[in-house]
Amino acid sequence: MPPPTEPSRPPTPCPAAPLVRTRGDRRTLEFLPGDVQSEMRLSRPQALVLSYCRAIMCFALFVPRPRAIVMVGLGGGSLAKFCYRHFPQARITVIELRADVIALREQFCVPPDDERFTVVHADAVDWLAGAAACADVLVIDGFDTAGLPPALGTARFYGDCRAALRDGGVLVANIFSYDPRHAGMLARLRLMFNERVCWFERMAGNNHILFAVKAPARLDPARPLARALRVQRWVARRRGLGSIALNRLLARAVVAWLQHRFKRSK
């Protein structure tokens, strides 16, 4: 069967400068007025405010203690900050295309680069094409003013993502449910990951958070399934806990569990 048709990669127009707005304890990053890309509480800069960020953190159900996390898209750094704090054993690399977004990192309390945290100014399509077996968790959250760029949803890109994951690793892809390319991107993701794709039904509203697990094409029946694959099969049966409300509670519970685990480890 031929792979689903891929969108072409059009030239990228020069984007408008991102907007930083502070209202009381709330600071937001917006690419267009009112279009909130990231939100931070000044009193708790490492807390996850937006529901889609909490939903993405459900990757910890698949890979509880990742050694290496790669993220596509920095934004206001909500996910990067949370992971930097709550996965102290992990090496975190964030790929961000826009220099003007990286320049805002201090305003959003994104930590400086060190031995286990790096923000790379690069095109993720090119960067991942040269990366192999470098991540246990790969988060694709690279939105611009028009939504998810077409280049971050092609079969070639998802193939590079699969190659960048270690066996038992998980790809987390944030796609708008109303994106007209949604069905095509989901089909390509399923193709590249041998149907090992799942999601929690409407855990984050119109942000459709997909989880794809890397596993060998042929599983050894004599060996137990990797944790990530067991969780993927469980989630796929009922799209999570079987109801939207329970799925959203689960996302909050996962974040609370990670926070509690971090406090106990100190």
mmCIF file of N, CA, C and O in Angstrom, residues 110-189:
data_model
loop_
_atom_site.group_PDB
_atom_site.id
_atom_site.type_symbol
_atom_site.label_atom_id
_atom_site.label_comp_id
_atom_site.label_asym_id
_atom_site.label_seq_id
_atom_site.Cartn_x
_atom_site.Cartn_y
_atom_site.Cartn_z
ATOM 1 N N VAL A 110 12.781 30.200 31.717
ATOM 2 C CA VAL A 110 13.386 28.990 31.163
ATOM 3 C C VAL A 110 14.836 28.923 31.642
ATOM 4 O O VAL A 110 15.568 29.906 31.509
ATOM 5 N N PRO A 111 15.265 27.809 32.210
ATOM 6 C CA PRO A 111 16.619 27.752 32.773
ATOM 7 C C PRO A 111 17.685 27.917 31.700
ATOM 8 O O PRO A 111 17.458 27.615 30.518
ATOM 9 N N PRO A 112 18.863 28.392 32.092
ATOM 10 C CA PRO A 112 19.960 28.506 31.122
ATOM 11 C C PRO A 112 20.462 27.124 30.722
ATOM 12 O O PRO A 112 20.235 26.131 31.427
ATOM 13 N N ASP A 113 21.136 27.058 29.582
ATOM 14 C CA ASP A 113 21.718 25.787 29.151
ATOM 15 C C ASP A 113 22.729 25.296 30.177
ATOM 16 O O ASP A 113 23.482 26.087 30.770
ATOM 17 N N ASP A 114 22.751 23.997 30.386
ATOM 18 C CA ASP A 114 23.755 23.392 31.259
ATOM 19 C C ASP A 114 24.040 21.991 30.755
ATOM 20 O O ASP A 114 23.719 21.659 29.602
ATOM 21 N N GLU A 115 24.613 21.141 31.614
ATOM 22 C CA GLU A 115 25.038 19.815 31.158
ATOM 23 C C GLU A 115 23.876 18.896 30.824
ATOM 24 O O GLU A 115 24.058 17.874 30.149
ATOM 25 N N ARG A 116 22.660 19.215 31.250
ATOM 26 C CA ARG A 116 21.531 18.342 30.925
ATOM 27 C C ARG A 116 20.341 19.081 30.322
ATOM 28 O O ARG A 116 19.263 18.501 30.170
ATOM 29 N N PHE A 117 20.525 20.333 29.953
ATOM 30 C CA PHE A 117 19.446 21.091 29.328
ATOM 31 C C PHE A 117 20.026 21.996 28.246
ATOM 32 O O PHE A 117 20.947 22.775 28.509
ATOM 33 N N THR A 118 19.475 21.888 27.023
ATOM 34 C CA THR A 118 19.960 22.693 25.904
ATOM 35 C C THR A 118 18.796 23.114 25.023
ATOM 36 O O THR A 118 17.935 22.299 24.685
ATOM 37 N N VAL A 119 18.786 24.394 24.663
ATOM 38 C CA VAL A 119 17.863 24.891 23.646
ATOM 39 C C VAL A 119 18.657 25.097 22.364
ATOM 40 O O VAL A 119 19.643 25.843 22.349
ATOM 41 N N VAL A 120 18.252 24.437 21.299
ATOM 42 C CA VAL A 120 18.961 24.478 20.026
ATOM 43 C C VAL A 120 18.151 25.292 19.030
ATOM 44 O O VAL A 120 16.966 25.023 18.804
ATOM 45 N N HIS A 121 18.794 26.287 18.430
ATOM 46 C CA HIS A 121 18.142 27.081 17.382
ATOM 47 C C HIS A 121 18.333 26.345 16.058
ATOM 48 O O HIS A 121 19.418 26.380 15.458
ATOM 49 N N ALA A 122 17.302 25.654 15.603
ATOM 50 C CA ALA A 122 17.414 24.843 14.386
ATOM 51 C C ALA A 122 16.030 24.504 13.867
ATOM 52 O O ALA A 122 15.016 24.633 14.568
ATOM 53 N N ASP A 123 16.000 24.065 12.615
ATOM 54 C CA ASP A 123 14.795 23.517 12.005
ATOM 55 C C ASP A 123 14.701 22.052 12.438
ATOM 56 O O ASP A 123 15.600 21.252 12.155
ATOM 57 N N ALA A 124 13.626 21.681 13.120
ATOM 58 C CA ALA A 124 13.493 20.323 13.641
ATOM 59 C C ALA A 124 13.501 19.280 12.535
ATOM 60 O O ALA A 124 13.967 18.152 12.750
ATOM 61 N N VAL A 125 12.988 19.632 11.367
ATOM 62 C CA VAL A 125 12.994 18.677 10.246
ATOM 63 C C VAL A 125 14.426 18.277 9.909
ATOM 64 O O VAL A 125 14.736 17.087 9.737
ATOM 65 N N ASP A 126 15.313 19.250 9.826
ATOM 66 C CA ASP A 126 16.716 18.954 9.510
ATOM 67 C C ASP A 126 17.417 18.298 10.695
ATOM 68 O O ASP A 126 18.210 17.368 10.518
ATOM 69 N N TRP A 127 17.147 18.776 11.895
ATOM 70 C CA TRP A 127 17.840 18.250 13.078
ATOM 71 C C TRP A 127 17.510 16.780 13.303
ATOM 72 O O TRP A 127 18.404 15.964 13.535
ATOM 73 N N LEU A 128 16.237 16.427 13.211
ATOM 74 C CA LEU A 128 15.844 15.044 13.467
ATOM 75 C C LEU A 128 16.284 14.107 12.352
ATOM 76 O O LEU A 128 16.465 12.909 12.585
ATOM 77 N N ALA A 129 16.468 14.637 11.143
ATOM 78 C CA ALA A 129 16.939 13.795 10.038
ATOM 79 C C ALA A 129 18.328 13.254 10.310
ATOM 80 O O ALA A 129 18.719 12.216 9.771
ATOM 81 N N GLY A 130 19.093 13.941 11.167
ATOM 82 C CA GLY A 130 20.441 13.493 11.487
ATOM 83 C C GLY A 130 20.578 12.890 12.859
ATOM 84 O O GLY A 130 21.698 12.657 13.332
ATOM 85 N N ALA A 131 19.454 12.633 13.529
ATOM 86 C CA ALA A 131 19.485 12.084 14.887
ATOM 87 C C ALA A 131 18.961 10.654 14.862
ATOM 88 O O ALA A 131 17.920 10.375 14.284
ATOM 89 N N ALA A 132 19.676 9.760 15.513
ATOM 90 C CA ALA A 132 19.254 8.355 15.568
ATOM 91 C C ALA A 132 19.377 7.851 16.996
ATOM 92 O O ALA A 132 20.396 8.063 17.653
ATOM 93 N N ALA A 133 18.300 7.189 17.461
ATOM 94 C CA ALA A 133 18.281 6.582 18.791
ATOM 95 C C ALA A 133 18.789 7.538 19.868
ATOM 96 O O ALA A 133 19.585 7.179 20.717
ATOM 97 N N CYS A 134 18.269 8.776 19.829
ATOM 98 C CA CYS A 134 18.754 9.797 20.761
ATOM 99 C C CYS A 134 17.760 10.121 21.861
ATOM 100 O O CYS A 134 18.076 10.921 22.752
ATOM 101 N N ALA A 135 16.560 9.550 21.827
ATOM 102 C CA ALA A 135 15.520 9.974 22.771
ATOM 103 C C ALA A 135 14.677 8.797 23.244
ATOM 104 O O ALA A 135 14.408 7.860 22.492
ATOM 105 N N ASP A 136 14.249 8.890 24.493
ATOM 106 C CA ASP A 136 13.237 7.976 25.028
ATOM 107 C C ASP A 136 11.850 8.585 24.877
ATOM 108 O O ASP A 136 10.857 7.866 24.788
ATOM 109 N N VAL A 137 11.804 9.912 24.861
ATOM 110 C CA VAL A 137 10.557 10.648 24.672
ATOM 111 C C VAL A 137 10.817 11.757 23.661
ATOM 112 O O VAL A 137 11.803 12.490 23.779
ATOM 113 N N LEU A 138 9.944 11.875 22.678
ATOM 114 C CA LEU A 138 10.054 12.917 21.658
ATOM 115 C C LEU A 138 8.708 13.639 21.578
ATOM 116 O O LEU A 138 7.687 13.028 21.256
ATOM 117 N N VAL A 139 8.696 14.930 21.909
ATOM 118 C CA VAL A 139 7.471 15.725 21.940
ATOM 119 C C VAL A 139 7.459 16.670 20.742
ATOM 120 O O VAL A 139 8.374 17.478 20.577
ATOM 121 N N ILE A 140 6.417 16.581 19.911
ATOM 122 C CA ILE A 140 6.263 17.452 18.753
ATOM 123 C C ILE A 140 5.161 18.465 19.062
ATOM 124 O O ILE A 140 3.970 18.150 19.052
ATOM 125 N N ASP A 141 5.584 19.696 19.363
ATOM 126 C CA ASP A 141 4.647 20.743 19.760
ATOM 127 C C ASP A 141 5.079 22.060 19.118
ATOM 128 O O ASP A 141 5.113 23.108 19.763
ATOM 129 N N GLY A 142 5.413 21.999 17.825
ATOM 130 C CA GLY A 142 5.998 23.146 17.139
ATOM 131 C C GLY A 142 4.985 23.926 16.330
ATOM 132 O O GLY A 142 4.948 23.807 15.093
ATOM 133 N N PHE A 143 4.173 24.724 16.968
ATOM 134 C CA PHE A 143 3.133 25.487 16.276
ATOM 135 C C PHE A 143 3.621 26.876 15.885
ATOM 136 O O PHE A 143 4.523 27.437 16.513
ATOM 137 N N ASP A 144 3.001 27.419 14.821
ATOM 138 C CA ASP A 144 3.224 28.809 14.449
ATOM 139 C C ASP A 144 1.864 29.487 14.332
ATOM 140 O O ASP A 144 0.849 28.949 14.798
ATOM 141 N N THR A 145 1.822 30.678 13.719
ATOM 142 C CA THR A 145 0.563 31.426 13.641
ATOM 143 C C THR A 145 -0.509 30.695 12.845
ATOM 144 O O THR A 145 -1.702 30.928 13.043
ATOM 145 N N ALA A 146 -0.111 29.792 11.954
ATOM 146 C CA ALA A 146 -1.075 29.061 11.124
ATOM 147 C C ALA A 146 -1.388 27.670 11.674
ATOM 148 O O ALA A 146 -2.126 26.917 11.062
ATOM 149 N N GLY A 147 -0.817 27.336 12.825
ATOM 150 C CA GLY A 147 -1.023 26.011 13.386
ATOM 151 C C GLY A 147 0.230 25.156 13.256
ATOM 152 O O GLY A 147 1.354 25.661 13.271
ATOM 153 N N LEU A 148 0.026 23.856 13.117
ATOM 154 C CA LEU A 148 1.156 22.946 12.969
ATOM 155 C C LEU A 148 1.698 23.029 11.546
ATOM 156 O O LEU A 148 0.960 22.803 10.584
ATOM 157 N N PRO A 149 2.976 23.362 11.353
ATOM 158 C CA PRO A 149 3.528 23.443 9.996
ATOM 159 C C PRO A 149 3.405 22.107 9.264
ATOM 160 O O PRO A 149 3.610 21.045 9.865
ATOM 161 N N PRO A 150 3.062 22.116 7.985
ATOM 162 C CA PRO A 150 2.916 20.861 7.236
ATOM 163 C C PRO A 150 4.144 19.964 7.307
ATOM 164 O O PRO A 150 4.019 18.735 7.314
ATOM 165 N N ALA A 151 5.341 20.560 7.372
ATOM 166 C CA ALA A 151 6.565 19.755 7.393
ATOM 167 C C ALA A 151 6.663 18.877 8.627
ATOM 168 O O ALA A 151 7.399 17.880 8.626
ATOM 169 N N LEU A 152 5.920 19.217 9.696
ATOM 170 C CA LEU A 152 5.958 18.424 10.930
ATOM 171 C C LEU A 152 4.873 17.352 10.957
ATOM 172 O O LEU A 152 4.569 16.807 12.026
ATOM 173 N N GLY A 153 4.330 17.023 9.782
ATOM 174 C CA GLY A 153 3.318 15.980 9.723
ATOM 175 C C GLY A 153 3.457 15.068 8.523
ATOM 176 O O GLY A 153 2.523 14.355 8.169
ATOM 177 N N THR A 154 4.638 15.041 7.895
ATOM 178 C CA THR A 154 4.847 14.191 6.720
ATOM 179 C C THR A 154 5.305 12.799 7.132
ATOM 180 O O THR A 154 5.776 12.576 8.250
ATOM 181 N N ALA A 155 5.178 11.846 6.222
ATOM 182 C CA ALA A 155 5.658 10.492 6.487
ATOM 183 C C ALA A 155 7.165 10.486 6.705
ATOM 184 O O ALA A 155 7.675 9.770 7.570
ATOM 185 N N ARG A 156 7.890 11.281 5.924
ATOM 186 C CA ARG A 156 9.343 11.340 6.101
ATOM 187 C C ARG A 156 9.690 11.847 7.502
ATOM 188 O O ARG A 156 10.573 11.293 8.169
ATOM 189 N N PHE A 157 9.005 12.897 7.939
ATOM 190 C CA PHE A 157 9.287 13.446 9.271
ATOM 191 C C PHE A 157 8.972 12.419 10.352
ATOM 192 O O PHE A 157 9.767 12.206 11.269
ATOM 193 N N TYR A 158 7.816 11.760 10.255
ATOM 194 C CA TYR A 158 7.472 10.756 11.263
ATOM 195 C C TYR A 158 8.439 9.580 11.217
ATOM 196 O O TYR A 158 8.730 8.960 12.244
ATOM 197 N N GLY A 159 8.949 9.260 10.024
ATOM 198 C CA GLY A 159 9.966 8.220 9.941
ATOM 199 C C GLY A 159 11.247 8.622 10.653
ATOM 200 O O GLY A 159 11.876 7.811 11.342
ATOM 201 N N ASP A 160 11.640 9.897 10.499
ATOM 202 C CA ASP A 160 12.816 10.397 11.215
ATOM 203 C C ASP A 160 12.567 10.415 12.722
ATOM 204 O O ASP A 160 13.483 10.151 13.513
ATOM 205 N N CYS A 161 11.342 10.725 13.116
ATOM 206 C CA CYS A 161 11.001 10.690 14.539
ATOM 207 C C CYS A 161 11.149 9.276 15.094
ATOM 208 O O CYS A 161 11.690 9.084 16.187
ATOM 209 N N ARG A 162 10.657 8.303 14.333
ATOM 210 C CA ARG A 162 10.771 6.915 14.785
ATOM 211 C C ARG A 162 12.241 6.513 14.921
ATOM 212 O O ARG A 162 12.631 5.855 15.885
ATOM 213 N N ALA A 163 13.058 6.930 13.949
ATOM 214 C CA ALA A 163 14.482 6.604 14.005
ATOM 215 C C ALA A 163 15.165 7.280 15.189
ATOM 216 O O ALA A 163 16.131 6.746 15.743
ATOM 217 N N ALA A 164 14.670 8.450 15.583
ATOM 218 C CA ALA A 164 15.278 9.181 16.698
ATOM 219 C C ALA A 164 14.948 8.561 18.052
ATOM 220 O O ALA A 164 15.650 8.818 19.036
ATOM 221 N N LEU A 165 13.894 7.730 18.104
ATOM 222 C CA LEU A 165 13.508 7.103 19.361
ATOM 223 C C LEU A 165 14.279 5.814 19.596
ATOM 224 O O LEU A 165 14.584 5.069 18.663
ATOM 225 N N ARG A 166 14.557 5.551 20.846
ATOM 226 C CA ARG A 166 15.086 4.253 21.239
ATOM 227 C C ARG A 166 13.930 3.265 21.342
ATOM 228 O O ARG A 166 12.772 3.663 21.485
ATOM 229 N N ASP A 167 14.224 1.966 21.271
ATOM 230 C CA ASP A 167 13.174 0.960 21.405
ATOM 231 C C ASP A 167 12.442 1.149 22.733
ATOM 232 O O ASP A 167 13.072 1.345 23.780
ATOM 233 N N GLY A 168 11.115 1.092 22.674
ATOM 234 C CA GLY A 168 10.316 1.330 23.869
ATOM 235 C C GLY A 168 10.057 2.790 24.136
ATOM 236 O O GLY A 168 9.389 3.132 25.113
ATOM 237 N N GLY A 169 10.546 3.669 23.255
ATOM 238 C CA GLY A 169 10.318 5.100 23.410
ATOM 239 C C GLY A 169 8.967 5.519 22.871
ATOM 240 O O GLY A 169 8.286 4.760 22.172
ATOM 241 N N VAL A 170 8.577 6.757 23.185
ATOM 242 C CA VAL A 170 7.256 7.238 22.784
ATOM 243 C C VAL A 170 7.360 8.616 22.134
ATOM 244 O O VAL A 170 8.092 9.481 22.601
ATOM 245 N N LEU A 171 6.642 8.760 21.028
ATOM 246 C CA LEU A 171 6.466 10.056 20.362
ATOM 247 C C LEU A 171 5.148 10.644 20.830
ATOM 248 O O LEU A 171 4.126 9.953 20.864
ATOM 249 N N VAL A 172 5.159 11.935 21.204
ATOM 250 C CA VAL A 172 3.939 12.645 21.581
ATOM 251 C C VAL A 172 3.727 13.748 20.558
ATOM 252 O O VAL A 172 4.577 14.620 20.393
ATOM 253 N N ALA A 173 2.604 13.698 19.856
ATOM 254 C CA ALA A 173 2.318 14.672 18.796
ATOM 255 C C ALA A 173 1.059 15.450 19.151
ATOM 256 O O ALA A 173 0.005 14.866 19.418
ATOM 257 N N ASN A 174 1.173 16.770 19.154
ATOM 258 C CA ASN A 174 0.041 17.659 19.420
ATOM 259 C C ASN A 174 -0.504 18.155 18.082
ATOM 260 O O ASN A 174 0.185 18.862 17.340
ATOM 261 N N ILE A 175 -1.755 17.771 17.762
ATOM 262 C CA ILE A 175 -2.394 18.142 16.505
ATOM 263 C C ILE A 175 -3.775 18.697 16.815
ATOM 264 O O ILE A 175 -4.518 18.112 17.614
ATOM 265 N N PHE A 176 -4.153 19.800 16.207
ATOM 266 C CA PHE A 176 -5.502 20.321 16.417
ATOM 267 C C PHE A 176 -6.526 19.358 15.806
ATOM 268 O O PHE A 176 -6.372 18.902 14.677
ATOM 269 N N SER A 177 -7.571 19.077 16.558
ATOM 270 C CA SER A 177 -8.588 18.142 16.075
ATOM 271 C C SER A 177 -9.311 18.662 14.840
ATOM 272 O O SER A 177 -9.804 17.889 14.024
ATOM 273 N N TYR A 178 -9.389 20.004 14.671
ATOM 274 C CA TYR A 178 -10.087 20.590 13.532
ATOM 275 C C TYR A 178 -9.154 20.885 12.351
ATOM 276 O O TYR A 178 -9.577 21.458 11.351
ATOM 277 N N ASP A 179 -7.889 20.518 12.457
ATOM 278 C CA ASP A 179 -6.953 20.713 11.350
ATOM 279 C C ASP A 179 -7.417 19.860 10.164
ATOM 280 O O ASP A 179 -7.610 18.648 10.316
ATOM 281 N N PRO A 180 -7.617 20.437 8.980
ATOM 282 C CA PRO A 180 -8.078 19.638 7.834
ATOM 283 C C PRO A 180 -7.103 18.538 7.431
ATOM 284 O O PRO A 180 -7.482 17.605 6.729
ATOM 285 N N ARG A 181 -5.856 18.638 7.898
ATOM 286 C CA ARG A 181 -4.863 17.604 7.576
ATOM 287 C C ARG A 181 -4.795 16.526 8.651
ATOM 288 O O ARG A 181 -3.956 15.634 8.581
ATOM 289 N N HIS A 182 -5.679 16.602 9.643
ATOM 290 C CA HIS A 182 -5.607 15.700 10.797
ATOM 291 C C HIS A 182 -5.637 14.234 10.381
ATOM 292 O O HIS A 182 -4.808 13.435 10.817
ATOM 293 N N ALA A 183 -6.602 13.869 9.550
ATOM 294 C CA ALA A 183 -6.743 12.467 9.155
ATOM 295 C C ALA A 183 -5.497 11.966 8.438
ATOM 296 O O ALA A 183 -5.038 10.838 8.673
ATOM 297 N N GLY A 184 -4.925 12.793 7.565
ATOM 298 C CA GLY A 184 -3.724 12.388 6.847
ATOM 299 C C GLY A 184 -2.533 12.218 7.781
ATOM 300 O O GLY A 184 -1.748 11.266 7.643
ATOM 301 N N MET A 185 -2.379 13.134 8.735
ATOM 302 C CA MET A 185 -1.263 13.023 9.673
ATOM 303 C C MET A 185 -1.404 11.789 10.551
ATOM 304 O O MET A 185 -0.433 11.077 10.813
ATOM 305 N N LEU A 186 -2.630 11.505 10.998
ATOM 306 C CA LEU A 186 -2.850 10.315 11.805
ATOM 307 C C LEU A 186 -2.545 9.049 11.002
ATOM 308 O O LEU A 186 -1.922 8.109 11.515
ATOM 309 N N ALA A 187 -2.944 9.027 9.729
ATOM 310 C CA ALA A 187 -2.663 7.861 8.884
ATOM 311 C C ALA A 187 -1.164 7.660 8.702
ATOM 312 O O ALA A 187 -0.662 6.525 8.750
ATOM 313 N N ARG A 188 -0.433 8.751 8.488
ATOM 314 C CA ARG A 188 1.017 8.631 8.319
ATOM 315 C C ARG A 188 1.695 8.182 9.614
ATOM 316 O O ARG A 188 2.634 7.375 9.591
ATOM 317 N N LEU A 189 1.196 8.693 10.733
ATOM 318 C CA LEU A 189 1.761 8.297 12.021
ATOM 319 C C LEU A 189 1.530 6.808 12.272
ATOM 320 O O LEU A 189 2.445 6.085 12.715
#
